[in-house]
């Protein structure tokens, strides 16, 4: 990661991870490639070096919701290019509304 | 976002009935109904000549040609019989019109069942209900093919059947005698209610997945919504121009689709009665004269298990796949004399039945639901439209959650 906040650029580094931090301080490290499947938002795609200037966005999302979003990233990446049967992705009713708001936020 | 590819449904396999032992010209050979058990372990089809075939799912390999390239060769009953010990043949004695599997009974139902049916040792049994020509309903145990109960009450063809998805063993039947009836299988099939109001043949019934609503549709062009709690009429949905013959709820109970001989499928919000979409089935070739006017009459409509697609069967010899947010089909497959269709509960396959007693299995679009849709489905599984509108969320999100936008 060359430190530039270039949004979509895959910089050719072997470990391309981004760190998402929830409002209650949990850190989720996900592959940049997986997070890209959800939509692009410059703020979310910063590497560890950029975290400070983009903290406000992630800081609103609680860990139970953010962890579910991260799980979805992996689920989508896993099953998009395979031919196996796609299993269900269950979402607890109490998480669904906040997750929807987070997703809408992330996706635009 | 979905995979985005609009793959034409490919024919995976076709099953044909063998010659019946006593060839009886009086019985028809149509496959009026096809059904998968809710857990996906069985498939049933009324193959005409009063016979219902029950086969375990997935199909044995001999029926699926390698590579899914071609239709399987004609498979008569005799060649099938040897390789399928678990296959069951139910001789119903008269034409079978409606079929429905129960889900696995939920615990309180199991206890009640054991108390009333001590002679049936396996209290966790899958049940198949069959609706017959003279109004009788026969209840069968799937695993053994044993006839368990005979329900009497209807005065004419029982065209459709629906079990409550909760496993409570409550059965709803829809009949040409213009009534629907509610039966409690925990109590020897006691008839607990008669629902009157339709003016012509009732063609179909469907219970919403959250078990709160019952939809019925009839020849007089109206669609009725009943409460499954009080068994009273909630509202009538008007809009079709001809007999309404098929109905289905979305998996989250938030949408209802109805199909009519008027060539349209209407998508409704069952909580408000609003019409959300009209899916018009146009003929691919323009009609030469008035005789072709009804050629796109609908026969059947069903939702895919994740709630993003619909399959329809129409008289213009096409199976169509529709994506909810679009106004034209995304894929077509030719099928002659189609009568019914249903999705495999875990997705990937659509089963159809035809007038000549055949069933076909087609590939269904492979869907990876967007996270937004998964959230919507989770929320709408327990929130009514009015509850959504009362939430403190932006207007755009309400529109999304109530399926006004996709």
CSV table of C-alpha atoms in Angstrom, one decimal:
chain,number,residue,atom,x,y,z
A,1,UNK,CA,0.0,0.0,0.0
A,2,UNK,CA,1.6,3.2,-1.1
A,3,UNK,CA,-0.3,5.5,1.2
A,4,UNK,CA,-2.2,7.3,-1.5
A,5,UNK,CA,-5.9,7.5,-1.0
A,6,UNK,CA,-6.7,6.6,-4.6
A,7,UNK,CA,-9.9,4.8,-3.9
A,8,UNK,CA,-10.1,1.9,-6.3
A,9,UNK,CA,-6.5,1.4,-7.0
A,10,UNK,CA,-5.2,-2.1,-6.2
A,11,UNK,CA,-1.6,-1.2,-5.5
A,12,UNK,CA,-0.1,-4.6,-6.1
A,13,UNK,CA,0.8,-5.2,-2.5
A,14,UNK,CA,0.7,-8.8,-1.2
A,15,UNK,CA,-1.5,-8.0,1.8
A,16,UNK,CA,-4.2,-5.6,0.8
A,17,UNK,CA,-6.2,-5.1,3.8
A,18,UNK,CA,-8.2,-2.3,5.1
A,19,UNK,CA,-9.2,-1.7,8.7
A,20,UNK,CA,-12.8,-0.8,9.7
A,21,UNK,CA,-13.3,0.5,13.1
A,22,UNK,CA,-16.7,0.3,14.8
A,23,UNK,CA,-18.3,2.9,17.1
A,24,UNK,CA,-17.5,0.7,20.1
A,25,UNK,CA,-13.8,0.4,19.1
A,26,UNK,CA,-13.7,-3.0,17.5
A,27,UNK,CA,-11.4,-3.3,14.6
A,28,UNK,CA,-12.3,-5.4,11.6
A,29,UNK,CA,-9.6,-6.2,9.1
A,30,UNK,CA,-10.9,-7.2,5.8
A,31,UNK,CA,-9.4,-7.8,2.4
A,32,UNK,CA,-9.7,-4.6,0.3
A,33,UNK,CA,-10.9,-6.8,-2.6
A,34,UNK,CA,-13.8,-8.2,-0.6
A,35,UNK,CA,-14.9,-4.9,0.7
A,36,UNK,CA,-14.9,-3.6,-2.9
A,37,UNK,CA,-17.7,-6.0,-3.8
A,38,UNK,CA,-20.1,-3.9,-1.7
A,39,UNK,CA,-19.6,-0.7,-3.5
A,40,UNK,CA,-17.0,2.0,-3.5
A,41,UNK,CA,-16.6,4.7,-1.1
A,42,UNK,CA,-13.3,6.4,-0.8
A,43,UNK,CA,-13.5,6.9,2.9
A,44,UNK,CA,-13.8,3.2,3.5
A,45,UNK,CA,-11.0,2.2,1.3
A,46,UNK,CA,-8.2,3.9,3.0
A,47,UNK,CA,-5.4,1.9,4.3
A,48,UNK,CA,-4.3,1.9,7.9
A,49,UNK,CA,-2.3,5.1,7.3
A,50,UNK,CA,-5.4,7.0,6.3
A,51,UNK,CA,-7.6,5.9,9.1
A,52,UNK,CA,-7.4,9.0,11.2
A,53,UNK,CA,-8.9,11.3,8.6
A,54,UNK,CA,-11.7,9.0,7.8
A,55,UNK,CA,-12.7,7.8,11.3
A,56,UNK,CA,-15.9,9.7,11.4
A,57,UNK,CA,-17.7,7.5,8.9
A,58,UNK,CA,-17.0,4.2,10.4
A,59,UNK,CA,-17.3,5.5,13.9
A,60,UNK,CA,-21.1,5.5,13.7
A,61,UNK,CA,-21.5,1.8,13.1
A,62,UNK,CA,-21.6,-0.6,16.1
A,63,UNK,CA,-19.5,-3.8,16.0
A,64,UNK,CA,-22.4,-6.2,15.8
A,65,UNK,CA,-23.5,-4.6,12.6
A,66,UNK,CA,-20.1,-4.0,11.1
A,67,UNK,CA,-19.1,-7.6,11.8
A,68,UNK,CA,-22.2,-8.8,9.9
A,69,UNK,CA,-21.3,-6.5,7.0
A,70,UNK,CA,-17.8,-8.0,6.9
A,71,UNK,CA,-19.2,-11.5,7.0
A,72,UNK,CA,-21.3,-10.6,4.0
A,73,UNK,CA,-18.3,-9.3,2.1
A,74,UNK,CA,-16.7,-12.7,2.4
A,75,UNK,CA,-20.0,-14.5,1.6
A,76,UNK,CA,-20.4,-12.6,-1.6
A,77,UNK,CA,-16.9,-12.9,-2.7
A,78,UNK,CA,-16.9,-16.6,-1.9
A,79,UNK,CA,-20.1,-17.5,-3.9
A,80,UNK,CA,-20.0,-15.0,-6.7
A,81,UNK,CA,-17.6,-16.9,-8.9
A,82,UNK,CA,-18.3,-20.5,-7.8
A,83,UNK,CA,-20.9,-22.8,-9.1
A,84,UNK,CA,-21.9,-24.4,-5.8
A,85,UNK,CA,-25.3,-23.9,-4.2
A,86,UNK,CA,-25.5,-20.6,-2.5
A,87,UNK,CA,-26.5,-21.0,1.2
A,88,UNK,CA,-28.8,-18.7,3.0
A,89,UNK,CA,-27.3,-15.7,4.7
A,90,UNK,CA,-29.4,-15.3,7.9
A,91,UNK,CA,-29.8,-11.9,9.5
A,92,UNK,CA,-31.2,-11.4,13.0
A,93,UNK,CA,-34.2,-9.1,13.0
A,94,UNK,CA,-32.7,-6.8,15.6
A,95,UNK,CA,-29.6,-6.3,13.5
A,96,UNK,CA,-31.4,-5.9,10.2
A,97,UNK,CA,-32.5,-2.2,10.4
A,98,UNK,CA,-29.1,-0.9,11.4
A,99,UNK,CA,-27.4,-3.1,8.9
A,100,UNK,CA,-29.6,-1.8,6.1
A,101,UNK,CA,-28.8,1.8,7.0
A,102,UNK,CA,-25.1,0.9,7.1
A,103,UNK,CA,-25.3,-0.8,3.7
A,104,UNK,CA,-27.2,2.1,2.2
A,105,UNK,CA,-24.5,4.4,3.6
A,106,UNK,CA,-21.7,2.2,2.3
A,107,UNK,CA,-23.2,1.7,-1.1
A,108,UNK,CA,-23.7,5.2,-2.2
B,1,UNK,CA,-26.9,-6.7,-6.7
B,2,UNK,CA,-27.3,-10.1,-8.3
B,3,UNK,CA,-25.1,-12.1,-10.6
B,4,UNK,CA,-26.7,-10.1,-13.5
B,5,UNK,CA,-26.5,-12.9,-16.1
B,6,UNK,CA,-29.9,-13.7,-17.6
B,7,UNK,CA,-29.5,-17.4,-18.3
B,8,UNK,CA,-32.2,-19.1,-20.2
B,9,UNK,CA,-33.6,-22.0,-18.2
B,10,UNK,CA,-32.1,-25.2,-19.3
B,11,UNK,CA,-34.0,-28.4,-19.2
B,12,UNK,CA,-32.4,-30.7,-16.7
B,13,UNK,CA,-34.6,-33.6,-16.8
B,14,UNK,CA,-38.1,-34.7,-17.8
B,15,UNK,CA,-40.2,-37.4,-16.2
B,16,UNK,CA,-43.0,-39.1,-18.1
B,17,UNK,CA,-45.6,-41.4,-16.7
B,18,UNK,CA,-45.6,-44.9,-17.8
B,19,UNK,CA,-48.7,-46.6,-19.2
B,20,UNK,CA,-51.2,-47.1,-16.3
B,21,UNK,CA,-52.1,-50.6,-15.5
B,22,UNK,CA,-55.7,-50.2,-16.4
B,23,UNK,CA,-55.9,-47.6,-19.1
B,24,UNK,CA,-59.0,-45.6,-18.3
B,25,UNK,CA,-60.2,-43.1,-20.9
B,26,UNK,CA,-62.4,-41.4,-18.3
B,27,UNK,CA,-59.5,-40.2,-16.2
B,28,UNK,CA,-57.5,-37.3,-17.6
B,29,UNK,CA,-53.7,-37.4,-17.8
B,30,UNK,CA,-52.9,-33.8,-16.9
B,31,UNK,CA,-50.4,-32.9,-14.2
B,32,UNK,CA,-52.5,-30.3,-12.4
B,33,UNK,CA,-50.0,-29.9,-9.6
B,34,UNK,CA,-46.4,-30.3,-8.7
B,35,UNK,CA,-44.8,-29.7,-5.3
B,36,UNK,CA,-41.6,-30.0,-3.3
B,37,UNK,CA,-41.7,-30.6,0.4
B,38,UNK,CA,-40.6,-27.5,2.3
B,39,UNK,CA,-37.3,-29.2,3.4
B,40,UNK,CA,-36.5,-30.1,-0.2
B,41,UNK,CA,-36.3,-33.8,0.4
B,42,UNK,CA,-39.4,-34.9,-1.7
B,43,UNK,CA,-41.1,-34.1,-5.0
B,44,UNK,CA,-44.7,-34.9,-5.8
B,45,UNK,CA,-46.6,-34.7,-9.0
B,46,UNK,CA,-50.1,-35.7,-9.9
B,47,UNK,CA,-49.3,-37.5,-13.1
B,48,UNK,CA,-52.8,-38.0,-14.3
B,49,UNK,CA,-54.8,-41.3,-14.3
B,50,UNK,CA,-55.5,-40.7,-10.6
B,51,UNK,CA,-51.9,-41.4,-9.6
B,52,UNK,CA,-49.6,-39.2,-7.5
B,53,UNK,CA,-45.9,-40.0,-7.7
B,54,UNK,CA,-43.7,-39.2,-4.7
B,55,UNK,CA,-40.0,-39.2,-5.4
B,56,UNK,CA,-37.0,-38.4,-3.1
B,57,UNK,CA,-35.0,-35.4,-4.1
B,58,UNK,CA,-32.4,-35.0,-5.4
B,59,UNK,CA,-33.3,-37.2,-8.4
B,60,UNK,CA,-31.2,-40.3,-8.9
B,61,UNK,CA,-28.4,-39.9,-11.4
B,62,UNK,CA,-30.0,-42.0,-14.1
B,63,UNK,CA,-32.5,-39.2,-14.7
B,64,UNK,CA,-30.0,-36.4,-15.0
B,65,UNK,CA,-27.9,-36.7,-18.2
B,66,UNK,CA,-24.3,-35.7,-17.8
B,67,UNK,CA,-23.6,-32.1,-18.6
B,68,UNK,CA,-27.3,-31.2,-18.6
B,69,UNK,CA,-27.1,-31.1,-22.4
B,70,UNK,CA,-30.1,-32.9,-23.6
B,71,UNK,CA,-33.5,-34.1,-22.3
B,72,UNK,CA,-33.3,-37.5,-20.7
B,73,UNK,CA,-34.6,-40.3,-22.7
B,74,UNK,CA,-38.1,-41.4,-22.2
B,75,UNK,CA,-38.2,-43.0,-18.8
B,76,UNK,CA,-41.1,-45.3,-18.4
B,77,UNK,CA,-42.2,-46.4,-14.9
B,78,UNK,CA,-41.0,-50.0,-15.4
B,79,UNK,CA,-37.4,-48.9,-16.0
B,80,UNK,CA,-37.5,-46.5,-13.1
B,81,UNK,CA,-39.2,-48.9,-10.7
B,82,UNK,CA,-36.2,-51.1,-10.0
B,83,UNK,CA,-33.8,-48.3,-9.1
B,84,UNK,CA,-36.0,-46.3,-6.8
B,85,UNK,CA,-37.1,-48.2,-3.7
B,86,UNK,CA,-38.1,-45.1,-1.9
B,87,UNK,CA,-40.4,-43.9,-4.7
B,88,UNK,CA,-44.0,-44.0,-3.8
B,89,UNK,CA,-47.1,-44.4,-6.0
B,90,UNK,CA,-50.3,-43.2,-4.5
B,91,UNK,CA,-53.5,-44.4,-6.2
B,92,UNK,CA,-56.1,-41.8,-5.3
B,93,UNK,CA,-58.9,-43.5,-7.2
B,94,UNK,CA,-60.0,-40.3,-9.0
B,95,UNK,CA,-58.4,-37.3,-10.7
B,96,UNK,CA,-56.0,-35.4,-8.5
B,97,UNK,CA,-56.2,-31.7,-8.8
B,98,UNK,CA,-54.4,-30.2,-5.8
B,99,UNK,CA,-51.3,-31.2,-3.8
B,100,UNK,CA,-49.6,-29.8,-0.8
B,101,UNK,CA,-46.8,-31.0,1.6
B,102,UNK,CA,-46.9,-30.1,5.2
B,103,UNK,CA,-43.7,-28.8,6.7
B,104,UNK,CA,-42.2,-31.1,9.4
B,105,UNK,CA,-44.8,-30.8,12.3
B,106,UNK,CA,-43.7,-28.4,15.0
B,107,UNK,CA,-43.5,-29.8,18.6
B,108,UNK,CA,-47.0,-29.0,19.9
B,109,UNK,CA,-48.5,-30.5,16.8
B,110,UNK,CA,-46.4,-33.7,17.2
B,111,UNK,CA,-47.8,-34.3,20.6
B,112,UNK,CA,-51.4,-33.7,19.5
B,113,UNK,CA,-50.9,-36.0,16.6
B,114,UNK,CA,-49.5,-38.8,18.7
B,115,UNK,CA,-52.5,-38.5,21.0
B,116,UNK,CA,-55.0,-38.8,18.2
B,117,UNK,CA,-53.2,-41.2,16.0
B,118,UNK,CA,-51.5,-43.7,18.3
B,119,UNK,CA,-51.4,-46.2,15.5
B,120,UNK,CA,-48.9,-44.1,13.5
B,121,UNK,CA,-45.6,-44.7,15.3
B,122,UNK,CA,-43.6,-42.0,13.7
B,123,UNK,CA,-44.9,-38.7,15.1
B,124,UNK,CA,-42.5,-36.6,13.1
B,125,UNK,CA,-43.9,-37.5,9.7
B,126,UNK,CA,-44.2,-35.6,6.5
B,127,UNK,CA,-47.7,-35.4,5.2
B,128,UNK,CA,-49.0,-34.9,1.7
B,129,UNK,CA,-52.6,-33.7,1.1
B,130,UNK,CA,-54.2,-34.5,-2.2
B,131,UNK,CA,-57.3,-32.7,-3.5
B,132,UNK,CA,-59.7,-34.9,-5.6
B,133,UNK,CA,-62.3,-34.6,-8.2
B,134,UNK,CA,-65.4,-35.3,-6.0
B,135,UNK,CA,-64.4,-32.9,-3.2
B,136,UNK,CA,-62.5,-35.4,-1.0
B,137,UNK,CA,-59.1,-34.7,0.4
B,138,UNK,CA,-56.8,-37.7,1.1
B,139,UNK,CA,-54.0,-37.3,3.6
B,140,UNK,CA,-51.0,-39.5,3.1
B,141,UNK,CA,-47.8,-40.2,5.1
B,142,UNK,CA,-44.9,-39.5,2.7
B,143,UNK,CA,-42.3,-41.9,4.1
B,144,UNK,CA,-44.6,-44.9,3.9
B,145,UNK,CA,-47.2,-44.0,1.3
B,146,UNK,CA,-49.8,-44.9,3.9
B,147,UNK,CA,-53.3,-43.3,3.6
B,148,UNK,CA,-53.9,-41.6,7.0
B,149,UNK,CA,-57.1,-39.6,6.7
B,150,UNK,CA,-60.0,-38.8,4.3
B,151,UNK,CA,-61.5,-35.4,4.7
B,152,UNK,CA,-65.0,-34.9,3.5
B,153,UNK,CA,-67.0,-31.6,3.1
B,154,UNK,CA,-66.3,-30.1,-0.2
B,155,UNK,CA,-69.0,-30.7,-2.9
B,156,UNK,CA,-66.8,-30.3,-5.9
B,157,UNK,CA,-63.2,-30.5,-7.2
B,158,UNK,CA,-60.6,-29.5,-4.6
B,159,UNK,CA,-58.3,-27.5,-6.8
B,160,UNK,CA,-55.7,-26.3,-4.4
B,161,UNK,CA,-54.4,-26.9,-0.9
B,162,UNK,CA,-52.0,-25.1,1.4
B,163,UNK,CA,-50.6,-26.0,4.8
B,164,UNK,CA,-49.6,-23.4,7.3
B,165,UNK,CA,-45.8,-23.0,7.0
B,166,UNK,CA,-45.4,-23.1,10.8
B,167,UNK,CA,-45.9,-26.8,11.0
B,168,UNK,CA,-49.1,-26.6,13.0
B,169,UNK,CA,-50.8,-29.1,10.7
B,170,UNK,CA,-53.7,-26.7,9.8
B,171,UNK,CA,-54.7,-27.2,6.1
B,172,UNK,CA,-56.6,-24.9,3.8
B,173,UNK,CA,-58.4,-26.2,0.8
B,174,UNK,CA,-59.9,-24.3,-2.2
B,175,UNK,CA,-62.7,-25.8,-4.2
B,176,UNK,CA,-65.0,-25.4,-7.3
B,177,UNK,CA,-67.8,-25.4,-4.8
B,178,UNK,CA,-66.8,-21.8,-4.2
B,179,UNK,CA,-65.7,-22.3,-0.6
B,180,UNK,CA,-62.4,-22.6,1.2
B,181,UNK,CA,-62.2,-24.9,4.2
B,182,UNK,CA,-59.9,-25.0,7.2
B,183,UNK,CA,-59.0,-28.4,8.6
B,184,UNK,CA,-57.1,-29.3,11.7
B,185,UNK,CA,-55.1,-32.5,11.2
B,186,UNK,CA,-54.2,-32.7,14.8
B,187,UNK,CA,-57.9,-33.5,15.5
B,188,UNK,CA,-58.6,-36.3,13.0
B,189,UNK,CA,-58.9,-33.7,10.2
B,190,UNK,CA,-61.8,-31.9,11.8
B,191,UNK,CA,-63.2,-29.1,9.6
B,192,UNK,CA,-62.9,-26.0,11.7
B,193,UNK,CA,-64.2,-23.3,9.3
B,194,UNK,CA,-65.9,-22.8,6.0
B,195,UNK,CA,-64.9,-19.6,4.2
B,196,UNK,CA,-67.7,-18.4,1.9
B,197,UNK,CA,-67.8,-15.4,-0.3
B,198,UNK,CA,-66.5,-16.3,-3.7
B,199,UNK,CA,-69.0,-16.4,-6.5
B,200,UNK,CA,-67.3,-18.9,-8.8
B,201,UNK,CA,-64.8,-21.7,-8.7
B,202,UNK,CA,-62.0,-21.0,-6.3
B,203,UNK,CA,-58.8,-21.8,-8.2
B,204,UNK,CA,-56.0,-21.4,-5.7
B,205,UNK,CA,-55.1,-20.6,-2.1
B,206,UNK,CA,-51.9,-19.6,-0.5
B,207,UNK,CA,-50.9,-18.9,3.1
B,208,UNK,CA,-48.3,-16.2,3.8
B,209,UNK,CA,-45.0,-17.5,5.2
B,210,UNK,CA,-45.6,-15.6,8.4
B,211,UNK,CA,-49.0,-17.5,8.7
B,212,UNK,CA,-51.0,-14.4,9.1
B,213,UNK,CA,-52.8,-14.2,5.8
B,214,UNK,CA,-54.6,-16.5,3.4
B,215,UNK,CA,-55.0,-15.5,-0.2
B,216,UNK,CA,-57.7,-17.1,-2.5
B,217,UNK,CA,-58.6,-16.3,-6.1
B,218,UNK,CA,-61.5,-17.3,-8.2
B,219,UNK,CA,-63.3,-17.2,-11.5
B,220,UNK,CA,-65.2,-14.0,-10.8
B,221,UNK,CA,-61.9,-12.1,-11.2
B,222,UNK,CA,-61.5,-11.3,-7.5
B,223,UNK,CA,-58.7,-12.0,-5.1
B,224,UNK,CA,-59.6,-12.3,-1.4
B,225,UNK,CA,-57.3,-11.9,1.5
B,226,UNK,CA,-58.4,-13.6,4.8
B,227,UNK,CA,-57.0,-13.5,8.3
B,228,UNK,CA,-55.5,-16.8,9.4
B,229,UNK,CA,-56.1,-15.8,13.0
B,230,UNK,CA,-59.8,-15.0,12.8
B,231,UNK,CA,-60.7,-16.7,9.5
B,232,UNK,CA,-62.5,-13.6,8.4
B,233,UNK,CA,-62.2,-11.6,5.2
B,234,UNK,CA,-59.7,-8.7,5.4
B,235,UNK,CA,-60.1,-7.3,1.9
B,236,UNK,CA,-60.9,-7.9,-1.7
B,237,UNK,CA,-58.3,-7.1,-4.4
B,238,UNK,CA,-59.8,-6.0,-7.7
B,239,UNK,CA,-57.9,-5.5,-10.9
B,240,UNK,CA,-57.9,-8.6,-12.9
B,241,UNK,CA,-60.1,-8.8,-16.1
B,242,UNK,CA,-60.6,-12.5,-16.1
B,243,UNK,CA,-60.4,-15.6,-13.9
B,244,UNK,CA,-57.6,-15.5,-11.4
B,245,UNK,CA,-55.9,-19.0,-11.3
B,246,UNK,CA,-52.7,-18.8,-9.3
B,247,UNK,CA,-51.3,-16.9,-6.4
B,248,UNK,CA,-48.2,-16.8,-4.3
B,249,UNK,CA,-46.7,-14.7,-1.4
B,250,UNK,CA,-43.1,-13.6,-1.4
B,251,UNK,CA,-40.9,-15.4,1.2
B,252,UNK,CA,-41.1,-12.4,3.6
B,253,UNK,CA,-44.9,-12.1,3.2
B,254,UNK,CA,-44.5,-8.5,1.9
B,255,UNK,CA,-45.7,-9.2,-1.6
B,256,UNK,CA,-48.5,-11.1,-3.2
B,257,UNK,CA,-48.6,-12.1,-6.9
B,258,UNK,CA,-51.7,-13.3,-8.7
B,259,UNK,CA,-52.0,-14.7,-12.2
B,260,UNK,CA,-55.0,-14.6,-14.5
B,261,UNK,CA,-56.4,-15.7,-17.8
B,262,UNK,CA,-56.3,-12.0,-18.7
B,263,UNK,CA,-52.5,-12.4,-19.5
B,264,UNK,CA,-51.4,-10.5,-16.5
B,265,UNK,CA,-49.6,-11.1,-13.3
B,266,UNK,CA,-50.3,-8.4,-10.7
B,267,UNK,CA,-48.0,-7.8,-7.8
B,268,UNK,CA,-49.8,-6.4,-4.7
B,269,UNK,CA,-48.9,-5.1,-1.3
B,270,UNK,CA,-51.2,-7.5,0.7
B,271,UNK,CA,-51.3,-5.1,3.7
B,272,UNK,CA,-52.6,-2.1,1.9
B,273,UNK,CA,-54.2,-3.7,-1.2
B,274,UNK,CA,-52.2,-1.5,-3.5
B,275,UNK,CA,-51.1,-2.7,-6.9
B,276,UNK,CA,-47.4,-2.4,-7.3
B,277,UNK,CA,-46.7,-4.0,-10.7
B,278,UNK,CA,-48.4,-5.4,-13.7
B,279,UNK,CA,-46.5,-8.1,-15.6
B,280,UNK,CA,-48.0,-8.3,-19.0
B,281,UNK,CA,-47.5,-11.5,-20.9
B,282,UNK,CA,-47.3,-10.4,-24.6
B,283,UNK,CA,-47.2,-12.9,-27.4
B,284,UNK,CA,-43.8,-13.0,-29.1
B,285,UNK,CA,-45.6,-13.3,-32.5
B,286,UNK,CA,-48.5,-11.0,-33.2
B,287,UNK,CA,-51.9,-12.7,-33.4
B,288,UNK,CA,-53.3,-13.3,-36.9
B,289,UNK,CA,-56.9,-13.1,-35.8
B,290,UNK,CA,-59.2,-12.9,-32.8
B,291,UNK,CA,-58.8,-16.6,-32.1
B,292,UNK,CA,-55.3,-15.9,-30.6
B,293,UNK,CA,-56.6,-13.4,-28.1
B,294,UNK,CA,-56.3,-15.6,-25.0
B,295,UNK,CA,-53.1,-17.3,-26.1
B,296,UNK,CA,-51.1,-15.8,-23.2
B,297,UNK,CA,-53.5,-16.8,-20.5
B,298,UNK,CA,-51.5,-17.4,-17.3
B,299,UNK,CA,-51.6,-20.8,-15.6
B,300,UNK,CA,-49.2,-20.5,-12.7
B,301,UNK,CA,-47.0,-18.0,-11.0
B,302,UNK,CA,-44.5,-18.6,-8.2
B,303,UNK,CA,-41.8,-16.7,-6.2
B,304,UNK,CA,-38.2,-17.9,-6.1
B,305,UNK,CA,-37.1,-18.8,-2.6
B,306,UNK,CA,-34.9,-15.7,-2.0
B,307,UNK,CA,-37.7,-13.5,-3.2
B,308,UNK,CA,-36.1,-11.8,-6.2
B,309,UNK,CA,-37.6,-13.7,-9.2
B,310,UNK,CA,-40.9,-15.0,-10.4
B,311,UNK,CA,-41.6,-17.9,-12.7
B,312,UNK,CA,-44.7,-18.0,-14.8
B,313,UNK,CA,-46.3,-20.6,-17.1
B,314,UNK,CA,-48.7,-19.3,-19.8
B,315,UNK,CA,-50.7,-20.8,-22.6
B,316,UNK,CA,-48.4,-19.3,-25.2
B,317,UNK,CA,-46.1,-22.1,-24.6
B,318,UNK,CA,-43.5,-20.3,-22.6
B,319,UNK,CA,-42.0,-20.5,-19.1
B,320,UNK,CA,-40.9,-17.0,-18.2
B,321,UNK,CA,-38.5,-15.8,-15.5
B,322,UNK,CA,-39.0,-12.3,-14.2
B,323,UNK,CA,-36.7,-10.2,-12.0
B,324,UNK,CA,-38.9,-8.2,-9.7
B,325,UNK,CA,-37.7,-4.8,-10.5
B,326,UNK,CA,-38.0,-5.2,-14.3
B,327,UNK,CA,-41.0,-4.9,-16.5
B,328,UNK,CA,-40.1,-7.6,-19.0
B,329,UNK,CA,-39.0,-11.2,-18.5
B,330,UNK,CA,-35.3,-11.9,-18.3
B,331,UNK,CA,-35.5,-15.4,-19.7
B,332,UNK,CA,-37.8,-17.7,-21.6
B,333,UNK,CA,-38.0,-21.4,-22.2
B,334,UNK,CA,-40.3,-23.2,-24.5
B,335,UNK,CA,-42.8,-25.5,-22.9
B,336,UNK,CA,-46.0,-26.8,-24.4
B,337,UNK,CA,-49.2,-27.2,-22.5
B,338,UNK,CA,-47.8,-26.1,-19.2
B,339,UNK,CA,-50.1,-26.1,-16.2
B,340,UNK,CA,-48.1,-25.5,-13.0
B,341,UNK,CA,-44.7,-24.5,-11.7
B,342,UNK,CA,-42.9,-24.4,-8.5
B,343,UNK,CA,-39.3,-23.5,-7.3
B,344,UNK,CA,-37.2,-26.0,-5.4
B,345,UNK,CA,-37.1,-24.5,-1.8
B,346,UNK,CA,-33.3,-24.0,-1.8
B,347,UNK,CA,-33.2,-22.5,-5.3
B,348,UNK,CA,-31.6,-23.5,-8.5
B,349,UNK,CA,-34.4,-25.6,-10.0
B,350,UNK,CA,-37.9,-25.0,-11.3
B,351,UNK,CA,-40.4,-27.9,-11.7
B,352,UNK,CA,-43.2,-27.6,-14.2
B,353,UNK,CA,-46.1,-29.9,-15.1
B,354,UNK,CA,-47.9,-30.3,-18.4
B,355,UNK,CA,-51.2,-31.5,-19.8
B,356,UNK,CA,-49.7,-34.8,-21.0
B,357,UNK,CA,-48.7,-35.8,-17.5
B,358,UNK,CA,-45.1,-34.9,-17.8
B,359,UNK,CA,-42.9,-32.9,-15.4
B,360,UNK,CA,-39.8,-31.0,-16.3
B,361,UNK,CA,-37.0,-29.6,-14.2
B,362,UNK,CA,-35.3,-26.5,-15.3
B,363,UNK,CA,-32.3,-24.5,-14.1
B,364,UNK,CA,-33.3,-21.4,-12.3
B,365,UNK,CA,-31.1,-18.3,-12.1
B,366,UNK,CA,-28.5,-18.6,-9.4
B,367,UNK,CA,-29.0,-15.6,-7.1
B,368,UNK,CA,-26.7,-14.0,-4.6
B,369,UNK,CA,-28.9,-11.5,-2.8
B,370,UNK,CA,-27.6,-8.0,-2.1
B,371,UNK,CA,-27.1,-7.2,1.5
B,372,UNK,CA,-29.8,-4.6,1.2
B,373,UNK,CA,-32.3,-7.2,0.0
B,374,UNK,CA,-31.3,-9.6,2.7
B,375,UNK,CA,-32.0,-6.9,5.3
B,376,UNK,CA,-35.3,-6.0,3.7
B,377,UNK,CA,-36.3,-9.7,3.7
B,378,UNK,CA,-35.3,-10.0,7.4
B,379,UNK,CA,-37.3,-6.9,8.4
B,380,UNK,CA,-40.4,-7.6,6.3
B,381,UNK,CA,-40.7,-11.1,7.7
B,382,UNK,CA,-42.1,-9.6,10.8
B,383,UNK,CA,-43.0,-6.0,9.9
B,384,UNK,CA,-46.2,-5.1,8.1
B,385,UNK,CA,-46.2,-2.2,5.6
B,386,UNK,CA,-47.8,0.1,8.1
B,387,UNK,CA,-45.1,-0.7,10.7
B,388,UNK,CA,-42.4,0.1,8.2
B,389,UNK,CA,-44.1,3.4,7.4
B,390,UNK,CA,-44.1,4.2,11.1
B,391,UNK,CA,-40.3,3.7,11.5
B,392,UNK,CA,-38.1,6.8,12.0
B,393,UNK,CA,-36.1,6.2,8.8
B,394,UNK,CA,-35.7,8.3,5.6
B,395,UNK,CA,-38.4,8.2,3.0
B,396,UNK,CA,-36.2,6.4,0.4
B,397,UNK,CA,-35.6,3.6,2.8
B,398,UNK,CA,-39.3,3.2,3.5
B,399,UNK,CA,-39.9,3.0,-0.3
B,400,UNK,CA,-37.2,0.4,-0.5
B,401,UNK,CA,-38.6,-1.6,2.4
B,402,UNK,CA,-42.1,-1.5,1.1
B,403,UNK,CA,-41.0,-2.6,-2.4
B,404,UNK,CA,-42.1,0.6,-4.0
B,405,UNK,CA,-38.6,0.8,-5.3
B,406,UNK,CA,-36.2,-2.0,-5.8
